[in-house]
Amino acid sequence: MRVIIVGAGEVGFNVARRLSGENKDVVVIDMNPKALSKVSDSLDVQTIQGSGSSPEILEEAGVREADIFLAVTDKDEINLIATFLANKLKPGIIKLARIRNEDYTKYSDMFSEGDLRIDTIINPDEEVVESILRVMSVPGSVEINDFVGGKVRLIGVKLPDDSPLEGVQLMKVREQLGEDIDVVIAALVRDDELIIPGGLDTIEKGDIVYFTCMRDQQDELLQRAGILSDPIRKVLIVGGGNVGSLLARALDNKKYHTRLIDNNADRCADLSEALDRVIVLNGDGTDQDLLNEENVGELDMVISVTGDEEMNILSCLLAKNLGARKTITRINKFAYIPLIQPIGIDHLVCPRLSAINSILHFVRQGKVISAVSIKGEEAEALEAIAQEQSDIVGKPIMELNLPKGTLILCFQRGDDVIIPTGLTVIEPNDRLLIISTHKNIPKIEKALTTKLELY
């Protein structure tokens, strides 16, 4: 597979890193020589200095022989022109473009056909808001992802000290929780190490447990596991930019009592006019006097989503110190991600990681519907259609010789979602949810597409 990436920023670099590590043929284009130098020094990929909006540069990159074209610069106009030219030079190529400006996204129908066709418009801000809303729906969670059209959830939750699951073998989890609950333990995080477990593994005190469950059984499952916490009602948003305003609109209803702080008076005036129930305040999210005036210690959640990640971190730490129950911070630099929870912030959202997740399933071989990174990039959850020629079709799961660190969590057959056993046989067109460590992804891709052995 040949992939051309326009843009060598955080998104372009990290997509290139993921794909080059899987032995895919990657070309990265960027105007900035320093950004390209970082790519070429770190990765086994081809780099070309120049504009992705130049037909000559795209020809030099081999666009006519490429399978996928990714335009992920920080400039929407460059991404749009680059995908337009790629479509002219190779009409059948799969194209993804990172577009954030609402002036373009609200006319997304224009990009569905003809010379302007873009297979997927990636809007990281919208993805981040969806991620925040999912976390708010399960306040005790570390990470939540939806699959099978929203019917199945993968929920990562830190096990409380009094949970009845402590010390329970995984093969006995359903016995402990009740046979009427369909659940699979997809992964454990113990001492910051991710484990794809087997049936003989035991849940231990302090583990982060990733449950795979039916969406409509989520609350009952968490309650029986001793995890369900009080719902989120009182919310403070710090930052009224793209993410903050989108989130405020999503929370502008009777269910939430929402306040928003921003230090730009003109932006506050615009937001105040556009929102009905959200209280908009002009001020600094790191102003302790202001936070005290707004009784931040009584809030269920403080969500800091300004464009300044240092301010986001400080405002969350300050709010937590003043008594806020939960905090979410927006992070752009990947290097900061491992630091967030150890310093006391409950959750993080990363627009660039959201963009990478949106891209991944397009570059996965086989009929992959979605792909999501778990615990940063240590594992990946793939949702894919089982094809007739696939190596995983026609025999019991226990005979598939799946690589260590790989589990089939569930699958959809027709309208039914099934939690499999070792005796379950995968049939063509089953919609599978698979979790695997990152190093096994190339083997899983082969298994989804061919009759090649996994070992």
XYZ file of C-alpha atoms in Angstrom:
455
model
C 0.000 0.000 0.000
C 1.322 3.439 -0.987
C 0.174 6.399 1.123
C 0.890 10.072 0.409
C 0.657 12.435 3.383
C 0.538 16.206 2.844
C 1.592 17.841 6.103
C 4.440 16.871 8.435
C 2.964 18.298 11.642
C 1.922 16.203 14.660
C -0.874 14.427 12.744
C 1.153 13.780 9.595
C 4.230 12.697 11.547
C 2.346 10.276 13.796
C 0.310 8.741 10.959
C 3.552 8.281 9.009
C 5.189 6.719 12.056
C 2.333 4.254 12.542
C 2.230 3.242 8.875
C 5.974 3.037 8.291
C 6.207 0.716 11.297
C 3.776 -1.584 9.465
C 5.967 -1.642 6.335
C 3.661 0.513 4.231
C 5.131 2.713 1.499
C 4.774 6.290 2.802
C 5.606 9.649 1.217
C 5.419 12.869 3.301
C 5.174 16.310 1.665
C 5.713 19.602 3.499
C 7.066 23.098 2.869
C 8.922 23.210 6.200
C 12.448 21.721 5.981
C 12.716 21.361 9.784
C 9.489 19.346 9.966
C 10.674 17.122 7.105
C 14.071 16.702 8.756
C 12.345 15.386 11.897
C 10.386 12.915 9.750
C 13.368 11.680 7.748
C 15.604 11.408 10.836
C 13.035 9.354 12.746
C 11.170 7.308 10.139
C 11.828 5.081 7.155
C 9.702 7.124 4.736
C 10.274 9.256 1.645
C 10.080 13.037 2.141
C 9.556 15.774 -0.454
C 9.914 19.490 0.276
C 7.243 21.517 -1.464
C 3.581 22.424 -1.425
C 0.914 19.725 -1.446
C -1.099 22.106 -3.624
C 1.468 21.815 -6.440
C 0.625 19.309 -9.219
C 4.336 18.923 -9.976
C 5.095 17.973 -6.364
C 2.203 15.476 -6.316
C 3.511 13.902 -9.527
C 6.978 13.654 -7.973
C 5.424 11.925 -4.942
C 3.909 9.272 -7.227
C 0.269 10.179 -6.751
C -0.741 8.158 -9.835
C 0.530 4.956 -8.157
C -0.780 5.759 -4.655
C -3.725 4.101 -2.927
C -4.528 6.699 -0.256
C -4.035 10.467 -0.134
C -4.092 12.302 3.220
C -4.132 16.111 3.392
C -3.576 16.971 7.060
C -1.854 20.368 7.164
C -3.144 23.051 9.560
C -4.476 25.071 6.611
C -7.901 24.013 5.282
C -7.346 25.713 1.911
C -4.121 23.776 1.244
C -5.869 20.517 2.150
C -8.808 21.262 -0.163
C -6.625 22.219 -3.134
C -4.343 19.206 -2.596
C -7.270 16.744 -2.580
C -8.796 18.445 -5.638
C -5.522 18.012 -7.565
C -5.084 14.419 -6.378
C -8.561 13.662 -7.686
C -7.673 15.083 -11.104
C -4.332 13.241 -11.270
C -5.769 9.918 -10.031
C -9.584 9.961 -9.883
C -9.950 6.653 -8.014
C -7.594 7.413 -5.132
C -9.049 7.409 -1.583
C -8.810 10.943 -0.215
C -9.063 12.249 3.348
C -8.790 15.914 4.253
C -8.498 17.631 7.618
C -11.006 20.508 7.549
C -11.879 22.567 10.648
C -13.447 25.804 9.367
C -17.227 25.745 9.680
C -17.453 27.809 6.473
C -16.407 24.600 4.682
C -17.800 21.838 6.902
C -21.380 23.106 6.742
C -21.191 22.661 2.945
C -19.798 19.131 3.156
C -22.296 17.923 0.522
C -20.266 19.828 -2.066
C -17.356 17.441 -1.474
C -19.260 14.213 -2.079
C -18.963 13.922 -5.866
C -17.149 15.037 -8.990
C -13.743 16.711 -9.007
C -14.279 17.997 -5.472
C -15.016 14.545 -4.019
C -13.381 13.819 -0.655
C -13.996 10.375 0.828
C -13.838 11.647 4.397
C -13.610 15.131 5.877
C -11.831 14.909 9.216
C -12.908 17.551 11.714
C -10.848 16.931 14.884
C -12.852 19.508 16.856
C -16.112 17.616 16.316
C -14.390 14.336 17.218
C -13.096 15.874 20.463
C -16.567 17.106 21.441
C -18.025 13.642 20.802
C -15.268 12.162 22.971
C -16.043 14.604 25.812
C -19.770 13.816 25.631
C -19.035 10.080 25.851
C -16.852 10.605 28.941
C -19.572 12.743 30.528
C -22.064 9.905 30.027
C -19.885 7.639 32.228
C -18.138 9.967 34.731
C -15.933 7.216 36.202
C -14.508 6.196 32.837
C -10.984 6.660 31.526
C -11.833 6.047 27.873
C -15.006 5.231 25.897
C -15.465 4.191 22.259
C -18.615 3.173 20.383
C -18.837 0.376 17.792
C -21.425 -1.545 15.734
C -23.432 1.578 15.027
C -23.454 2.585 18.709
C -24.813 -0.774 19.943
C -21.521 -1.843 21.573
C -19.275 0.151 23.888
C -15.663 -0.338 24.911
C -15.318 1.375 28.302
C -12.087 1.743 30.261
C -12.744 2.271 33.992
C -10.413 2.371 36.994
C -11.599 -0.312 39.396
C -12.666 1.143 42.777
C -11.317 -0.440 45.960
C -14.662 -1.972 46.931
C -15.480 -3.510 43.539
C -16.810 -7.110 43.663
C -14.600 -7.860 40.625
C -11.346 -7.530 42.566
C -9.616 -10.930 42.631
C -12.031 -12.481 40.094
C -10.682 -14.585 37.194
C -11.830 -13.275 33.830
C -13.484 -16.566 32.936
C -15.740 -16.066 36.001
C -16.631 -12.398 35.427
C -20.062 -13.150 33.935
C -20.757 -15.536 36.800
C -19.905 -12.735 39.240
C -21.912 -10.029 37.449
C -24.835 -12.187 36.330
C -25.352 -14.326 33.240
C -27.873 -11.807 31.879
C -25.041 -9.301 31.294
C -23.155 -9.739 28.016
C -19.615 -8.588 28.757
C -16.026 -9.337 27.717
C -12.924 -7.923 29.411
C -10.982 -6.559 26.442
C -7.885 -5.268 28.250
C -6.356 -4.459 31.620
C -3.951 -1.656 32.465
C -1.788 -2.535 35.459
C 1.150 -0.394 36.614
C 0.752 1.587 33.378
C 1.203 -1.580 31.272
C -1.564 -2.641 28.886
C -2.447 -6.347 28.929
C -4.712 -8.177 26.479
C -5.767 -10.878 28.959
C -6.780 -14.529 28.820
C -9.525 -16.316 30.749
C -7.131 -17.385 33.536
C -5.968 -13.821 34.277
C -7.268 -12.170 37.448
C -8.498 -8.599 37.973
C -6.391 -6.930 40.660
C -6.806 -3.906 42.901
C -6.115 -0.639 41.061
C -6.495 -2.109 37.561
C -8.024 -0.079 34.759
C -10.488 -2.522 33.200
C -11.728 -2.229 29.600
C -15.229 -3.696 29.368
C -16.903 -4.583 26.067
C -20.658 -4.468 26.614
C -23.981 -3.748 24.984
C -24.791 -0.026 25.146
C -28.197 -0.684 26.726
C -26.596 -2.826 29.472
C -23.843 -0.323 30.313
C -25.373 1.239 33.428
C -26.446 -2.099 34.906
C -22.988 -3.568 34.276
C -21.178 -0.667 35.941
C -23.562 -0.680 38.893
C -23.024 -4.409 39.514
C -19.266 -3.881 39.198
C -19.454 -1.127 41.833
C -18.274 1.520 39.382
C -21.213 3.762 38.462
C -20.771 7.273 39.869
C -23.090 10.262 40.200
C -24.141 11.844 36.885
C -22.638 15.073 35.590
C -24.946 18.078 35.943
C -22.899 21.239 36.745
C -20.239 21.981 34.121
C -17.698 24.738 33.508
C -16.082 25.098 30.062
C -12.830 27.079 29.909
C -12.279 28.389 26.377
C -14.811 29.560 23.809
C -12.946 28.698 20.609
C -14.024 26.059 18.083
C -14.090 23.167 20.578
C -15.537 25.206 23.450
C -18.351 26.696 21.375
C -19.257 23.327 19.822
C -19.339 21.750 23.281
C -21.392 24.609 24.738
C -23.985 24.158 21.983
C -24.138 20.428 22.700
C -24.728 21.128 26.431
C -27.167 24.006 25.868
C -30.199 22.188 27.292
C -32.110 21.558 30.522
C -30.034 18.503 31.436
C -26.900 20.530 32.226
C -26.193 23.720 34.152
C -23.324 25.037 32.046
C -21.032 28.042 32.351
C -18.304 29.091 29.901
C -15.279 31.324 30.580
C -13.251 33.010 27.837
C -10.782 35.897 27.991
C -11.912 37.437 24.666
C -14.746 39.933 25.271
C -15.941 39.981 21.641
C -16.087 36.192 21.506
C -18.035 36.125 24.780
C -20.562 38.577 23.336
C -21.053 36.393 20.246
C -21.419 33.221 22.330
C -23.828 34.856 24.757
C -26.053 35.824 21.853
C -25.876 32.361 20.231
C -26.521 30.282 23.373
C -29.777 30.058 25.318
C -29.086 28.504 28.733
C -25.285 28.623 28.954
C -23.930 31.428 31.171
C -20.979 33.118 29.400
C -18.316 34.885 31.487
C -15.434 37.074 30.331
C -12.343 36.136 32.313
C -9.284 33.934 32.800
C -9.687 30.225 33.575
C -6.616 30.391 35.831
C -8.004 33.305 37.918
C -8.546 31.753 41.347
C -10.763 34.608 42.556
C -13.058 34.194 39.544
C -13.223 30.422 40.028
C -14.077 30.910 43.696
C -16.803 33.406 42.767
C -18.275 30.785 40.429
C -18.179 28.144 43.190
C -15.948 25.844 41.162
C -15.650 23.511 44.161
C -19.315 22.552 43.716
C -18.962 21.649 40.030
C -19.205 18.112 38.699
C -16.805 18.732 35.814
C -14.409 21.412 34.555
C -13.453 21.087 30.879
C -10.560 23.246 29.676
C -10.307 23.388 25.877
C -8.459 26.598 25.011
C -5.760 26.544 22.331
C -3.104 26.954 25.045
C -2.443 23.538 26.586
C -0.380 24.919 29.475
C -3.353 27.091 30.439
C -5.640 24.061 30.092
C -3.479 22.032 32.453
C -3.183 24.849 35.008
C -6.901 25.657 35.010
C -7.793 21.975 35.530
C -5.275 21.572 38.349
C -6.537 24.737 40.009
C -10.180 23.642 39.660
C -9.343 20.216 41.063
C -7.529 21.819 43.994
C -10.598 23.967 44.684
C -12.817 20.889 44.852
C -14.157 20.215 41.317
C -15.143 16.544 41.046
C -13.822 15.741 37.548
C -11.599 17.542 35.040
C -10.910 17.198 31.311
C -8.053 18.982 29.551
C -7.311 19.466 25.870
C -3.792 18.482 24.828
C -2.124 18.928 21.443
C 1.455 17.805 22.122
C 1.713 14.001 22.216
C 4.637 14.273 24.661
C 2.251 15.639 27.336
C -0.231 12.750 27.143
C 1.512 10.353 29.598
C 1.849 13.157 32.173
C -1.807 14.164 32.510
C -3.293 11.519 34.800
C -0.242 11.213 37.110
C -0.500 14.927 37.969
C -4.167 14.555 38.951
C -6.227 15.483 35.870
C -8.939 12.901 35.221
C -9.239 12.924 31.421
C -7.589 14.329 28.345
C -8.772 14.921 24.803
C -6.401 15.347 21.880
C -7.670 16.683 18.531
C -4.627 15.317 16.753
C -5.107 11.816 18.173
C -8.787 12.025 17.177
C -7.708 12.885 13.630
C -5.354 9.898 13.548
C -8.138 7.555 14.702
C -10.369 8.911 11.924
C -7.648 8.151 9.397
C -6.587 4.695 10.588
C -9.469 2.588 9.329
C -8.978 3.868 5.774
C -5.415 2.576 5.689
C -6.232 -0.791 7.235
C -6.398 -3.610 4.703
C -9.674 -5.530 4.489
C -13.166 -4.136 4.975
C -12.351 -2.145 8.104
C -15.200 0.096 9.274
C -13.444 1.812 12.171
C -10.146 1.713 14.028
C -9.433 3.300 17.408
C -6.195 3.511 19.381
C -6.432 2.241 22.961
C -4.305 3.733 25.762
C -2.491 6.084 23.481
C -1.122 3.787 20.795
C -0.370 0.562 22.650
C -3.347 -1.313 21.214
C -5.984 -0.889 18.553
C -9.645 -1.866 18.333
C -10.699 -2.751 14.796
C -14.238 -3.108 13.510
C -14.205 -5.090 10.254
C -16.331 -7.214 7.942
C -15.269 -10.883 7.690
C -14.699 -11.696 4.009
C -15.304 -15.087 2.448
C -11.633 -15.597 1.560
C -10.460 -14.538 5.035
C -8.427 -16.934 7.176
C -10.725 -16.364 10.167
C -13.900 -17.590 8.440
C -15.297 -21.123 8.715
C -13.634 -22.491 11.838
C -14.087 -22.135 15.619
C -12.356 -19.163 17.235
C -10.360 -21.521 19.475
C -8.717 -22.979 16.338
C -7.720 -19.669 14.756
C -4.300 -19.479 16.457
C -4.743 -15.756 17.002
C -1.474 -14.054 18.015
C -0.985 -13.473 21.725
C -2.469 -10.108 22.563
C -5.436 -10.431 20.180
C -9.102 -11.018 21.060
C -12.334 -11.164 19.070
C -14.596 -9.231 21.445
C -17.943 -9.556 19.701
C -19.566 -9.591 16.278
C -22.796 -8.606 14.610
C -24.634 -11.136 12.436
C -27.729 -9.660 10.863
C -29.376 -7.612 13.614
C -27.907 -9.715 16.448
C -24.769 -8.773 18.391
C -23.054 -11.905 19.718
C -20.429 -12.306 22.446
C -18.458 -15.315 21.118
C -17.091 -18.401 22.857
C -14.184 -20.571 21.753
C -16.626 -22.743 19.802
C -18.158 -19.849 17.831
C -17.576 -20.036 14.064
C -17.152 -16.747 12.164
C -19.206 -16.573 8.964
C -18.731 -14.369 5.868
C -20.087 -10.814 6.338
C -20.016 -10.999 10.141
C -19.117 -7.564 11.542
C -16.245 -8.193 13.967
C -14.810 -6.149 16.821
C -11.171 -7.141 17.407
C -8.659 -5.749 19.894
C -4.952 -6.289 19.346
C -1.610 -4.961 20.474
C -0.120 -2.606 17.917
C 2.674 -4.995 16.866
C 0.121 -7.626 15.762
C -1.904 -5.318 13.498
C -0.144 -6.380 10.239
C -0.954 -10.043 11.056
C -4.581 -9.176 11.751
C -4.801 -7.270 8.455
C -3.565 -10.370 6.604
C -6.014 -12.580 8.450
C -8.885 -10.273 7.476
C -8.022 -10.358 3.784
C -6.374 -13.678 2.881
C -5.979 -17.354 3.687
C -2.453 -16.732 4.998
C -1.609 -18.288 8.359
C -1.300 -15.904 11.303
C 2.041 -17.416 12.296
